[in-house]
Every structure is written in C-alpha cells, then in structure tokens.
Amino acid sequence: MTKTLVQEQFGKTAASYLTSAPHAKGASLERLVTLTSPQKDWRALDVATGGGHVAYTFAPHVARIWATDITQEMLDMVRAEAQKRGLANIRTAYAKAEALPFEDASFDLVTCRIAPHHFDSIPDFLAEVQRVLKPGGTFALVDNVVPAGSTGDYVNAFERFRDPSHLRAWTMQEWRDALQKAGLGVTHEEQIFKKMEFKAWAARHDADMQSFLRAMLEEMTPAVKAVLEPAGDGDTLTFRLCEGLFIAKKE
Ligand SMILES: C[S@@+](CC[C@H](N)C(=O)[O-])C[C@H]1O[C@@H](n2cnc3c(N)ncnc32)[C@H](O)[C@@H]1O
C-alpha cells in the first residue's frame, strides 16, 4: 500500500513524539482529565493517538481506551510503551479519523489532541465522533488554533513549511460552528498557550530550511508577531502557539 504524506511524515518521526515536551507534558493533558471527569466503567477512544500520551493519561481512569492512528510506527510504539508502563487496558488499532472502524454508540468518551489540522476532512471526522459516541457521551478536543484572516494564514504557512502534513489549523469560531453542526453541544472551551523551542521544533530539517523558518519568525508583520511572540535568539529562540480546547456532549 502506498503511504500517504501523513504516514510518511509521522512514520519517520514517530519516536520523537514519545518524548516531545509539548506532546508528553503539555498542560492540556491534565486539563482534559479534570474537565471530563472520567469514570471507571467508561469505554474511551483516542483518535490520532500519535505518541499515545492521551491514552496513557486516561488509562488509569477508565475501563478501556483504544489508542488509534493511521501510522503503523505510532501504533507499534504505543503498544510497546503501554506494556512498559503496565497499562493493560490500552488497545491499539488502525483507524482513520474520517472512517472509524467502531460500532455506533459504543464509547462514553472520545478524545483527540493536536491532530485534526492534519485530517483530510474535519466535518467527516466530527460526524464519526457523533456516530460512535453513546447518547450524552463526551467529546474532548484539543487542536492548535489560529486567528482569523491573513494572520492565521501566516501561522498556518509557517507550520506547513516545517511539516507539509499540517493542512490547516482552524479558528475557535470554525470549531464552534462545526461542533454545533455535528450535533456536539459545547459545554466548555478555553485556549492554552504553549511556548515552543525553535531549535527542537525545527530540528528535523537541514540548515537551509531552519534558516528559512527562522527568517519567517524574524520578518513577520506586527500582527503576526503579537500572536507568535518570538523571543530570544540563536539557540534560545522561542515562539508561542495556541491550543483550543473544547468539551462537547453528544446531543
Ligand atoms: C501530532 S500527532 C498526535 C499527537 C497526540 N494525539 C498527542 O496528544 O500527543 C498527529 C497524529 O495524527 C495522525 N493522523 C493524521 N491524520 C490522521 C487521520 N486522518 N486519521 C487518523 N490519524 C491521523 C498521525 O499519524 C499522527 O500520529
């Protein structure tokens, strides 16, 4: 089978997602547990699990959690890591977000963190979340968000040059509208800012591409600068990304 751009990109970099600080330690992980109040008898599903951090975080709180992804290297890594951590209630499975291989109304909780900006169709993904959730079930979503208009376009382009499988991060309003349209009633939303270390973020590229990305941070308009907040220089250069967190209930 030919690999998609996503499978190619994430297959090559899978190991880095197990240790990457914004993924392994991001503030949104514990916020998700606090805001969803998971129960010991819940069946949960984590879509686009990547390094598996949402699954490891929720596993002690629920009966079972499926960690799913389309990149086989991620699934193999998560299976081994779950075993290493003694988390016997994590199962892994190949699942495309837009066509989940699960029965209707089979989960109490569906989670998805820092991934929909890679999906071919977010509306198709949300329709699938709505389908597999039990009535009254909880959807917990985190994804990078951008401001509307050309400022958001610049942030998306910056991210896409670094990772061509980054399609487009949405605005908070786009998420509100799409969740409502999918029959997922928002009960909570917040934004979480995360500081990114440029050196680690750009490390997968050669020197020329790293210089190009650095120039994108240095030569931006004041409006973009106010969003990305570059600080420091050389090895200490940092910038800021924003995550949108939504908790929604199947209506
Ligand atoms: C940044 S990682 C996810 C991070 C992880 N959820 C976390 O919280 O640490 C993005 C993942 O999305 C997966 N992915 C991209 N498109 C997908 C799709 N359409 N369906 C399922 N998984 C997808 C990739 O294979 C990759 O493992």
PDB file of N, CA and C in Angstrom, residues 82-127:
ATOM      1  N   ALA A  82       2.798   1.136  26.284  1.00  0.00           N
ATOM      2  CA  ALA A  82       1.707   0.813  27.222  1.00  0.00           C
ATOM      3  C   ALA A  82       2.105  -0.405  28.049  1.00  0.00           C
ATOM      4  N   GLN A  83       2.737  -1.369  27.390  1.00  0.00           N
ATOM      5  CA  GLN A  83       3.184  -2.572  28.106  1.00  0.00           C
ATOM      6  C   GLN A  83       4.255  -2.198  29.134  1.00  0.00           C
ATOM      7  N   LYS A  84       5.183  -1.342  28.697  1.00  0.00           N
ATOM      8  CA  LYS A  84       6.261  -0.904  29.593  1.00  0.00           C
ATOM      9  C   LYS A  84       5.701  -0.193  30.826  1.00  0.00           C
ATOM     10  N   ARG A  85       4.627   0.588  30.612  1.00  0.00           N
ATOM     11  CA  ARG A  85       4.029   1.342  31.725  1.00  0.00           C
ATOM     12  C   ARG A  85       3.028   0.508  32.522  1.00  0.00           C
ATOM     13  N   GLY A  86       2.807  -0.746  32.111  1.00  0.00           N
ATOM     14  CA  GLY A  86       1.865  -1.612  32.827  1.00  0.00           C
ATOM     15  C   GLY A  86       0.418  -1.190  32.645  1.00  0.00           C
ATOM     16  N   LEU A  87       0.094  -0.562  31.503  1.00  0.00           N
ATOM     17  CA  LEU A  87      -1.281  -0.105  31.245  1.00  0.00           C
ATOM     18  C   LEU A  87      -1.983  -1.144  30.359  1.00  0.00           C
ATOM     19  N   ALA A  88      -2.527  -2.172  31.016  1.00  0.00           N
ATOM     20  CA  ALA A  88      -3.071  -3.323  30.289  1.00  0.00           C
ATOM     21  C   ALA A  88      -4.407  -3.032  29.628  1.00  0.00           C
ATOM     22  N   ASN A  89      -5.043  -1.917  29.980  1.00  0.00           N
ATOM     23  CA  ASN A  89      -6.368  -1.622  29.385  1.00  0.00           C
ATOM     24  C   ASN A  89      -6.276  -0.731  28.138  1.00  0.00           C
ATOM     25  N   ILE A  90      -5.070  -0.525  27.607  1.00  0.00           N
ATOM     26  CA  ILE A  90      -4.916   0.206  26.327  1.00  0.00           C
ATOM     27  C   ILE A  90      -4.878  -0.809  25.191  1.00  0.00           C
ATOM     28  N   ARG A  91      -5.733  -0.594  24.194  1.00  0.00           N
ATOM     29  CA  ARG A  91      -5.701  -1.401  22.965  1.00  0.00           C
ATOM     30  C   ARG A  91      -5.323  -0.463  21.830  1.00  0.00           C
ATOM     31  N   THR A  92      -4.620  -0.965  20.828  1.00  0.00           N
ATOM     32  CA  THR A  92      -4.278  -0.126  19.682  1.00  0.00           C
ATOM     33  C   THR A  92      -4.987  -0.657  18.440  1.00  0.00           C
ATOM     34  N   ALA A  93      -5.303   0.251  17.528  1.00  0.00           N
ATOM     35  CA  ALA A  93      -5.945  -0.164  16.275  1.00  0.00           C
ATOM     36  C   ALA A  93      -5.710   0.884  15.197  1.00  0.00           C
ATOM     37  N   TYR A  94      -5.610   0.400  13.955  1.00  0.00           N
ATOM     38  CA  TYR A  94      -5.561   1.303  12.808  1.00  0.00           C
ATOM     39  C   TYR A  94      -6.950   1.917  12.646  1.00  0.00           C
ATOM     40  N   ALA A  95      -7.045   3.225  12.596  1.00  0.00           N
ATOM     41  CA  ALA A  95      -8.348   3.865  12.385  1.00  0.00           C
ATOM     42  C   ALA A  95      -8.148   5.223  11.759  1.00  0.00           C
ATOM     43  N   LYS A  96      -8.775   5.445  10.622  1.00  0.00           N
ATOM     44  CA  LYS A  96      -8.745   6.775  10.005  1.00  0.00           C
ATOM     45  C   LYS A  96      -9.832   7.598  10.681  1.00  0.00           C
ATOM     46  N   ALA A  97      -9.501   8.807  11.060  1.00  0.00           N
ATOM     47  CA  ALA A  97     -10.436   9.647  11.823  1.00  0.00           C
ATOM     48  C   ALA A  97     -11.757   9.837  11.088  1.00  0.00           C
ATOM     49  N   GLU A  98     -11.691   9.853   9.761  1.00  0.00           N
ATOM     50  CA  GLU A  98     -12.896  10.122   8.960  1.00  0.00           C
ATOM     51  C   GLU A  98     -13.709   8.861   8.695  1.00  0.00           C
ATOM     52  N   ALA A  99     -13.234   7.685   9.132  1.00  0.00           N
ATOM     53  CA  ALA A  99     -13.957   6.417   8.900  1.00  0.00           C
ATOM     54  C   ALA A  99     -13.600   5.461  10.040  1.00  0.00           C
ATOM     55  N   LEU A 100     -14.131   5.724  11.225  1.00  0.00           N
ATOM     56  CA  LEU A 100     -13.731   4.956  12.414  1.00  0.00           C
ATOM     57  C   LEU A 100     -14.319   3.543  12.371  1.00  0.00           C
ATOM     58  N   PRO A 101     -13.496   2.522  12.603  1.00  0.00           N
ATOM     59  CA  PRO A 101     -13.966   1.124  12.493  1.00  0.00           C
ATOM     60  C   PRO A 101     -14.614   0.638  13.795  1.00  0.00           C
ATOM     61  N   PHE A 102     -15.578   1.405  14.308  1.00  0.00           N
ATOM     62  CA  PHE A 102     -16.250   1.054  15.561  1.00  0.00           C
ATOM     63  C   PHE A 102     -17.753   1.182  15.383  1.00  0.00           C
ATOM     64  N   GLU A 103     -18.485   0.409  16.221  1.00  0.00           N
ATOM     65  CA  GLU A 103     -19.956   0.404  16.175  1.00  0.00           C
ATOM     66  C   GLU A 103     -20.530   1.761  16.582  1.00  0.00           C
ATOM     67  N   ASP A 104     -21.759   2.014  16.136  1.00  0.00           N
ATOM     68  CA  ASP A 104     -22.482   3.212  16.583  1.00  0.00           C
ATOM     69  C   ASP A 104     -22.616   3.165  18.110  1.00  0.00           C
ATOM     70  N   ALA A 105     -22.634   4.338  18.733  1.00  0.00           N
ATOM     71  CA  ALA A 105     -22.936   4.488  20.175  1.00  0.00           C
ATOM     72  C   ALA A 105     -22.146   3.505  21.046  1.00  0.00           C
ATOM     73  N   SER A 106     -20.833   3.382  20.809  1.00  0.00           N
ATOM     74  CA  SER A 106     -20.068   2.392  21.568  1.00  0.00           C
ATOM     75  C   SER A 106     -19.076   2.999  22.566  1.00  0.00           C
ATOM     76  N   PHE A 107     -18.970   4.337  22.619  1.00  0.00           N
ATOM     77  CA  PHE A 107     -17.997   4.951  23.541  1.00  0.00           C
ATOM     78  C   PHE A 107     -18.641   6.006  24.445  1.00  0.00           C
ATOM     79  N   ASP A 108     -18.142   6.047  25.705  1.00  0.00           N
ATOM     80  CA  ASP A 108     -18.568   7.101  26.640  1.00  0.00           C
ATOM     81  C   ASP A 108     -17.757   8.372  26.406  1.00  0.00           C
ATOM     82  N   LEU A 109     -16.525   8.200  25.894  1.00  0.00           N
ATOM     83  CA  LEU A 109     -15.603   9.331  25.729  1.00  0.00           C
ATOM     84  C   LEU A 109     -14.797   9.147  24.457  1.00  0.00           C
ATOM     85  N   VAL A 110     -14.737  10.206  23.650  1.00  0.00           N
ATOM     86  CA  VAL A 110     -13.804  10.229  22.513  1.00  0.00           C
ATOM     87  C   VAL A 110     -12.877  11.425  22.719  1.00  0.00           C
ATOM     88  N   THR A 111     -11.569  11.187  22.580  1.00  0.00           N
ATOM     89  CA  THR A 111     -10.595  12.274  22.708  1.00  0.00           C
ATOM     90  C   THR A 111      -9.820  12.427  21.396  1.00  0.00           C
ATOM     91  N   CYS A 112      -9.341  13.623  21.163  1.00  0.00           N
ATOM     92  CA  CYS A 112      -8.470  13.849  20.003  1.00  0.00           C
ATOM     93  C   CYS A 112      -7.653  15.098  20.301  1.00  0.00           C
ATOM     94  N   ARG A 113      -6.329  14.956  20.299  1.00  0.00           N
ATOM     95  CA  ARG A 113      -5.469  16.076  20.738  1.00  0.00           C
ATOM     96  C   ARG A 113      -4.362  16.347  19.720  1.00  0.00           C
ATOM     97  N   ILE A 114      -4.265  17.611  19.334  1.00  0.00           N
ATOM     98  CA  ILE A 114      -3.200  18.122  18.436  1.00  0.00           C
ATOM     99  C   ILE A 114      -3.080  17.291  17.158  1.00  0.00           C
ATOM    100  N   ALA A 115      -4.215  17.033  16.500  1.00  0.00           N
ATOM    101  CA  ALA A 115      -4.167  16.215  15.280  1.00  0.00           C
ATOM    102  C   ALA A 115      -5.100  16.654  14.155  1.00  0.00           C
ATOM    103  N   PRO A 116      -6.315  17.198  14.428  1.00  0.00           N
ATOM    104  CA  PRO A 116      -7.239  17.457  13.313  1.00  0.00           C
ATOM    105  C   PRO A 116      -6.677  18.366  12.215  1.00  0.00           C
ATOM    106  N   HIS A 117      -5.672  19.197  12.532  1.00  0.00           N
ATOM    107  CA  HIS A 117      -5.114  20.047  11.465  1.00  0.00           C
ATOM    108  C   HIS A 117      -4.393  19.214  10.400  1.00  0.00           C
ATOM    109  N   HIS A 118      -4.283  17.905  10.627  1.00  0.00           N
ATOM    110  CA  HIS A 118      -3.732  17.006   9.597  1.00  0.00           C
ATOM    111  C   HIS A 118      -4.821  16.281   8.813  1.00  0.00           C
ATOM    112  N   PHE A 119      -6.068  16.344   9.284  1.00  0.00           N
ATOM    113  CA  PHE A 119      -7.116  15.491   8.706  1.00  0.00           C
ATOM    114  C   PHE A 119      -7.584  16.004   7.342  1.00  0.00           C
ATOM    115  N   ASP A 120      -7.962  15.067   6.457  1.00  0.00           N
ATOM    116  CA  ASP A 120      -8.495  15.434   5.140  1.00  0.00           C
ATOM    117  C   ASP A 120      -9.818  16.175   5.294  1.00  0.00           C
ATOM    118  N   SER A 121     -10.663  15.708   6.238  1.00  0.00           N
ATOM    119  CA  SER A 121     -11.970  16.348   6.407  1.00  0.00           C
ATOM    120  C   SER A 121     -12.368  16.367   7.886  1.00  0.00           C
ATOM    121  N   ILE A 122     -12.312  17.543   8.498  1.00  0.00           N
ATOM    122  CA  ILE A 122     -12.731  17.648   9.910  1.00  0.00           C
ATOM    123  C   ILE A 122     -14.241  17.410  10.038  1.00  0.00           C
ATOM    124  N   PRO A 123     -15.096  17.921   9.118  1.00  0.00           N
ATOM    125  CA  PRO A 123     -16.532  17.615   9.246  1.00  0.00           C
ATOM    126  C   PRO A 123     -16.807  16.106   9.219  1.00  0.00           C
ATOM    127  N   ASP A 124     -16.112  15.347   8.354  1.00  0.00           N
ATOM    128  CA  ASP A 124     -16.318  13.888   8.324  1.00  0.00           C
ATOM    129  C   ASP A 124     -15.871  13.255   9.649  1.00  0.00           C
ATOM    130  N   PHE A 125     -14.773  13.757  10.189  1.00  0.00           N
ATOM    131  CA  PHE A 125     -14.283  13.260  11.484  1.00  0.00           C
ATOM    132  C   PHE A 125     -15.335  13.521  12.575  1.00  0.00           C
ATOM    133  N   LEU A 126     -15.878  14.725  12.621  1.00  0.00           N
ATOM    134  CA  LEU A 126     -16.868  15.055  13.667  1.00  0.00           C
ATOM    135  C   LEU A 126     -18.132  14.208  13.520  1.00  0.00           C
ATOM    136  N   ALA A 127     -18.523  13.926  12.286  1.00  0.00           N
ATOM    137  CA  ALA A 127     -19.697  13.058  12.072  1.00  0.00           C
ATOM    138  C   ALA A 127     -19.420  11.667  12.636  1.00  0.00           C
TER     139      ALA A 127
END
